[in-house]
């Protein structure tokens, strides 16, 4: 079952979220952060979160600013805001009595969870899927309009069948984002998942993230998967791997009965 929630972005508008409630024994809780222009209902976000919930890990996935069911303007966001809103999402989970043990991020969302993890109390493990080591990797997606954005302050950008407004502050924030130091300072278990056939974010990014990180760190190659995890069973496969890996870190993280009572009350 899924519980709909809303919480406020650091820049004001409300963000829409969905918590996939855990089935059976509650093993823990987590947050899934989606990719650059994707959303909480994208294949990776939805399928991975739902499979983790089936395996006892309840997951909050939410739409970033101006995406999906969230309010606001996508162009008013940035990498910094994505990171800060991930912290806001964790605050929501803590307030409802289900603090996040696990952070999972896909693509640009993977970079965001690496940056946000140290700012979230209680997180026990972090997993990335197809993440870039440098947030500015996304520049290649809007390279054709970047000069206009920098000279004019903003410009329309057509992507994924819709038109977004890309703003100078967004571009400049992405360019100044520093992630490598945060990876090196991350004092949490890290799982890096990446496909060798990822044509959007090259697998060399996974190697750099892994090399920058401290132990305990793990890498799993998602052979045959595309970047968006759209192929049949690939998202569920990634979730199985994350679930098994995370068990040693999140198992027993909550007092007996605490999470089951929360789930019962949230179902009304």
Tab-separated table of C-alpha atoms in Angstrom:
chain	number	residue	atom	x	y	z
A	1	UNK	CA	0.000	0.000	0.000
A	2	UNK	CA	1.036	3.568	-0.639
A	3	UNK	CA	0.470	6.626	1.527
A	4	UNK	CA	0.458	10.036	-0.138
A	5	UNK	CA	2.247	12.867	1.645
A	6	UNK	CA	3.234	16.464	1.012
A	7	UNK	CA	5.999	18.548	2.541
A	8	UNK	CA	7.509	21.961	1.954
A	9	UNK	CA	10.575	22.549	-0.216
A	10	UNK	CA	13.327	24.739	1.190
A	11	UNK	CA	12.275	27.351	-1.385
A	12	UNK	CA	8.610	27.312	-0.324
A	13	UNK	CA	6.357	25.287	-2.656
A	14	UNK	CA	4.945	21.939	-1.541
A	15	UNK	CA	6.452	18.722	-2.824
A	16	UNK	CA	4.355	15.615	-3.441
A	17	UNK	CA	5.513	12.287	-2.108
A	18	UNK	CA	4.410	8.678	-1.847
A	19	UNK	CA	5.453	6.289	0.913
A	20	UNK	CA	5.404	2.651	-0.177
A	21	UNK	CA	4.567	0.945	3.097
A	22	UNK	CA	6.523	-2.173	4.051
A	23	UNK	CA	4.955	-5.600	3.821
A	24	UNK	CA	5.448	-8.270	6.481
A	25	UNK	CA	8.146	-7.654	9.061
A	26	UNK	CA	9.282	-4.026	9.064
A	27	UNK	CA	13.027	-4.091	8.464
A	28	UNK	CA	13.551	-0.365	8.069
A	29	UNK	CA	12.678	2.830	6.205
A	30	UNK	CA	14.294	4.734	3.407
A	31	UNK	CA	14.111	7.578	0.902
A	32	UNK	CA	14.453	7.285	-2.879
A	33	UNK	CA	15.687	10.365	-4.782
A	34	UNK	CA	14.926	10.385	-8.501
A	35	UNK	CA	17.029	11.554	-11.427
A	36	UNK	CA	17.464	14.947	-13.088
A	37	UNK	CA	14.129	15.593	-14.851
A	38	UNK	CA	12.402	12.376	-13.823
A	39	UNK	CA	9.932	11.955	-10.940
A	40	UNK	CA	8.697	9.714	-8.179
A	41	UNK	CA	6.687	7.609	-10.661
A	42	UNK	CA	9.580	6.989	-13.061
A	43	UNK	CA	10.399	3.276	-13.497
A	44	UNK	CA	13.520	3.366	-11.325
A	45	UNK	CA	11.914	5.303	-8.464
A	46	UNK	CA	8.601	3.486	-8.443
A	47	UNK	CA	9.714	-0.065	-9.101
A	48	UNK	CA	12.753	-0.042	-6.825
A	49	UNK	CA	10.782	1.538	-3.971
A	50	UNK	CA	7.846	-0.842	-4.300
A	51	UNK	CA	10.116	-3.878	-4.373
A	52	UNK	CA	11.996	-2.688	-1.307
A	53	UNK	CA	8.620	-2.230	0.429
A	54	UNK	CA	7.677	-5.806	-0.487
A	55	UNK	CA	10.878	-6.852	1.248
A	56	UNK	CA	10.091	-4.937	4.426
A	57	UNK	CA	11.764	-1.569	3.791
A	58	UNK	CA	9.243	1.268	3.552
A	59	UNK	CA	10.306	3.936	1.055
A	60	UNK	CA	9.432	7.592	0.549
A	61	UNK	CA	9.793	8.760	-3.064
A	62	UNK	CA	8.877	12.289	-3.994
A	63	UNK	CA	8.707	14.683	-6.942
A	64	UNK	CA	11.281	17.437	-6.951
A	65	UNK	CA	10.325	21.078	-7.426
A	66	UNK	CA	8.083	21.622	-10.461
A	67	UNK	CA	8.049	17.920	-11.387
A	68	UNK	CA	5.065	15.564	-11.416
A	69	UNK	CA	2.579	16.468	-8.691
A	70	UNK	CA	4.871	18.908	-6.883
A	71	UNK	CA	4.289	22.647	-6.904
A	72	UNK	CA	6.773	25.307	-7.960
A	73	UNK	CA	8.997	25.957	-10.941
A	74	UNK	CA	11.620	23.382	-11.904
A	75	UNK	CA	13.968	26.188	-12.954
A	76	UNK	CA	14.009	27.557	-9.399
A	77	UNK	CA	15.644	24.355	-8.235
A	78	UNK	CA	19.297	23.380	-8.415
A	79	UNK	CA	21.603	20.667	-7.140
A	80	UNK	CA	21.905	22.480	-3.807
A	81	UNK	CA	18.129	22.654	-3.459
A	82	UNK	CA	17.750	18.994	-4.432
A	83	UNK	CA	20.147	18.098	-1.640
A	84	UNK	CA	18.374	20.345	0.875
A	85	UNK	CA	14.976	18.947	-0.097
A	86	UNK	CA	16.343	15.448	0.484
A	87	UNK	CA	17.114	16.572	4.030
A	88	UNK	CA	13.537	17.942	4.259
A	89	UNK	CA	12.209	14.565	3.146
A	90	UNK	CA	14.196	12.924	5.933
A	91	UNK	CA	12.700	15.364	8.422
A	92	UNK	CA	9.229	14.311	7.279
A	93	UNK	CA	10.089	10.660	7.845
A	94	UNK	CA	11.465	11.399	11.307
A	95	UNK	CA	8.377	13.425	12.259
A	96	UNK	CA	6.046	10.558	11.355
A	97	UNK	CA	8.046	8.188	13.553
A	98	UNK	CA	9.740	6.300	10.718
A	99	UNK	CA	13.207	7.859	10.448
A	100	UNK	CA	15.146	6.930	7.334
A	101	UNK	CA	17.804	4.248	7.728
A	102	UNK	CA	18.578	4.040	4.017
A	103	UNK	CA	19.092	6.569	1.226
A	104	UNK	CA	18.813	5.400	-2.390
A	105	UNK	CA	19.475	7.726	-5.308
A	106	UNK	CA	19.182	7.177	-9.048
A	107	UNK	CA	21.343	9.107	-11.522
A	108	UNK	CA	21.510	12.783	-10.412
A	109	UNK	CA	19.546	11.686	-7.358
A	110	UNK	CA	22.460	9.395	-6.534
A	111	UNK	CA	24.759	12.403	-6.440
A	112	UNK	CA	22.205	14.170	-4.228
A	113	UNK	CA	22.047	11.399	-1.618
A	114	UNK	CA	25.845	11.302	-1.456
A	115	UNK	CA	25.817	15.020	-0.692
A	116	UNK	CA	22.871	14.899	1.713
A	117	UNK	CA	23.747	11.824	3.778
A	118	UNK	CA	25.986	13.591	6.276
A	119	UNK	CA	23.230	16.099	7.038
A	120	UNK	CA	20.610	13.475	7.934
A	121	UNK	CA	20.623	12.087	11.463
A	122	UNK	CA	20.169	8.338	11.744
A	123	UNK	CA	20.988	7.259	8.199
A	124	UNK	CA	22.799	3.919	8.295
A	125	UNK	CA	23.517	3.166	4.639
A	126	UNK	CA	23.579	4.796	1.196
A	127	UNK	CA	23.059	3.234	-2.241
A	128	UNK	CA	23.460	4.845	-5.661
A	129	UNK	CA	22.231	3.640	-9.052
A	130	UNK	CA	23.846	5.012	-12.212
A	131	UNK	CA	25.113	8.110	-10.405
A	132	UNK	CA	27.596	10.660	-11.797
A	133	UNK	CA	30.657	11.532	-9.717
A	134	UNK	CA	30.268	15.178	-10.754
A	135	UNK	CA	26.834	16.904	-10.658
A	136	UNK	CA	27.860	19.034	-13.670
A	137	UNK	CA	27.612	15.858	-15.763
A	138	UNK	CA	24.054	16.983	-16.540
A	139	UNK	CA	25.358	19.962	-18.535
A	140	UNK	CA	25.632	17.753	-21.598
A	141	UNK	CA	21.847	17.390	-21.538
A	142	UNK	CA	21.225	21.122	-21.888
A	143	UNK	CA	24.460	22.093	-23.646
A	144	UNK	CA	22.591	23.378	-26.722
A	145	UNK	CA	20.823	26.109	-24.748
A	146	UNK	CA	23.423	26.877	-22.076
A	147	UNK	CA	24.967	29.884	-23.818
A	148	UNK	CA	21.523	31.474	-24.173
A	149	UNK	CA	20.770	30.793	-20.519
A	150	UNK	CA	23.996	32.395	-19.335
A	151	UNK	CA	23.618	35.448	-21.568
A	152	UNK	CA	19.861	36.004	-21.176
A	153	UNK	CA	19.278	34.722	-17.647
A	154	UNK	CA	16.915	31.933	-18.691
A	155	UNK	CA	15.812	29.964	-21.723
A	156	UNK	CA	13.249	27.324	-22.575
A	157	UNK	CA	14.568	23.792	-22.802
A	158	UNK	CA	12.569	20.984	-24.415
A	159	UNK	CA	13.247	17.650	-22.756
A	160	UNK	CA	11.307	14.431	-22.286
A	161	UNK	CA	8.308	15.696	-24.228
A	162	UNK	CA	7.861	18.873	-22.194
A	163	UNK	CA	9.276	22.365	-21.976
A	164	UNK	CA	11.220	23.457	-18.890
A	165	UNK	CA	12.766	26.833	-18.178
A	166	UNK	CA	16.458	26.586	-17.425
A	167	UNK	CA	17.807	29.500	-15.384
A	168	UNK	CA	21.284	30.983	-14.934
A	169	UNK	CA	21.289	30.431	-11.168
A	170	UNK	CA	20.555	26.737	-11.781
A	171	UNK	CA	23.452	26.363	-14.220
A	172	UNK	CA	25.885	28.244	-11.983
A	173	UNK	CA	24.892	26.227	-8.912
A	174	UNK	CA	25.506	22.964	-10.755
A	175	UNK	CA	28.904	24.165	-11.935
A	176	UNK	CA	29.984	25.028	-8.396
A	177	UNK	CA	28.687	21.848	-6.769
A	178	UNK	CA	31.465	19.912	-5.037
A	179	UNK	CA	30.757	16.225	-4.496
A	180	UNK	CA	34.102	14.416	-4.360
A	181	UNK	CA	34.995	15.799	-0.930
A	182	UNK	CA	31.622	14.727	0.435
A	183	UNK	CA	32.104	11.224	-0.926
A	184	UNK	CA	35.526	11.018	0.700
A	185	UNK	CA	34.135	12.225	4.001
A	186	UNK	CA	31.089	9.943	3.941
A	187	UNK	CA	31.299	7.839	7.079
A	188	UNK	CA	28.574	5.381	6.075
A	189	UNK	CA	28.406	2.058	4.225
A	190	UNK	CA	28.052	2.727	0.485
A	191	UNK	CA	26.732	0.518	-2.306
A	192	UNK	CA	27.434	1.642	-5.878
A	193	UNK	CA	25.241	0.061	-8.577
A	194	UNK	CA	25.963	0.792	-12.237
A	195	UNK	CA	25.441	-0.830	-15.611
A	196	UNK	CA	28.412	-1.319	-17.956
A	197	UNK	CA	25.990	-0.580	-20.832
A	198	UNK	CA	24.747	2.707	-19.347
A	199	UNK	CA	24.858	5.137	-22.276
A	200	UNK	CA	23.806	8.168	-20.218
A	201	UNK	CA	26.246	8.055	-17.295
A	202	UNK	CA	29.351	6.047	-18.139
A	203	UNK	CA	30.340	3.305	-15.716
A	204	UNK	CA	33.673	5.072	-15.149
A	205	UNK	CA	31.692	7.347	-12.797
A	206	UNK	CA	30.981	4.356	-10.572
A	207	UNK	CA	34.691	3.579	-10.411
A	208	UNK	CA	35.499	7.133	-9.359
A	209	UNK	CA	32.789	7.183	-6.685
A	210	UNK	CA	34.009	3.836	-5.364
A	211	UNK	CA	37.624	4.988	-5.286
A	212	UNK	CA	36.757	8.228	-3.469
A	213	UNK	CA	34.676	6.447	-0.816
A	214	UNK	CA	35.846	4.931	2.438
A	215	UNK	CA	35.197	1.373	3.512
A	216	UNK	CA	32.777	-0.279	3.931
A	217	UNK	CA	32.032	0.164	0.235
A	218	UNK	CA	30.634	-2.241	-2.333
A	219	UNK	CA	30.159	-2.238	-6.101
A	220	UNK	CA	27.709	-4.316	-8.128
A	221	UNK	CA	27.560	-4.294	-11.910
A	222	UNK	CA	24.011	-4.261	-13.317
A	223	UNK	CA	24.800	-6.157	-16.523
A	224	UNK	CA	22.233	-5.648	-19.259
A	225	UNK	CA	20.444	-2.733	-17.601
A	226	UNK	CA	19.812	0.601	-19.276
A	227	UNK	CA	20.253	3.883	-17.406
A	228	UNK	CA	16.548	4.316	-16.624
A	229	UNK	CA	16.076	0.674	-15.533
A	230	UNK	CA	13.147	0.297	-17.933
A	231	UNK	CA	13.903	-3.263	-19.050
A	232	UNK	CA	11.736	-5.947	-17.518
A	233	UNK	CA	12.873	-6.938	-14.031
A	234	UNK	CA	15.926	-4.669	-13.880
A	235	UNK	CA	14.596	-2.255	-11.247
A	236	UNK	CA	13.392	-5.154	-9.119
A	237	UNK	CA	16.810	-6.791	-9.467
A	238	UNK	CA	18.500	-3.613	-8.229
A	239	UNK	CA	16.082	-3.522	-5.288
A	240	UNK	CA	16.852	-7.157	-4.362
A	241	UNK	CA	20.567	-6.340	-4.290
A	242	UNK	CA	20.056	-3.201	-2.183
A	243	UNK	CA	17.762	-5.065	0.210
A	244	UNK	CA	20.219	-7.908	0.808
A	245	UNK	CA	23.208	-5.570	1.149
A	246	UNK	CA	21.461	-3.159	3.513
A	247	UNK	CA	20.160	-5.829	5.868
A	248	UNK	CA	23.299	-5.978	8.021
A	249	UNK	CA	23.166	-2.214	8.531
A	250	UNK	CA	19.470	-1.534	9.077
A	251	UNK	CA	18.338	-4.760	10.740
A	252	UNK	CA	17.122	-4.117	14.250
A	253	UNK	CA	17.463	-0.346	13.875
A	254	UNK	CA	14.054	0.265	15.474
A	255	UNK	CA	12.669	-0.842	18.843
A	256	UNK	CA	10.399	-3.851	18.576
A	257	UNK	CA	6.865	-2.888	17.624
A	258	UNK	CA	7.621	0.771	16.920
A	259	UNK	CA	7.414	0.680	13.140
A	260	UNK	CA	4.531	-1.769	12.986
A	261	UNK	CA	2.473	0.593	15.152
A	262	UNK	CA	3.295	3.517	12.852
A	263	UNK	CA	2.252	1.585	9.765
A	264	UNK	CA	-0.992	0.536	11.413
A	265	UNK	CA	-1.876	4.119	12.353
A	266	UNK	CA	-0.957	5.481	8.889
A	267	UNK	CA	-3.363	3.025	7.295
A	268	UNK	CA	-6.106	4.436	9.476
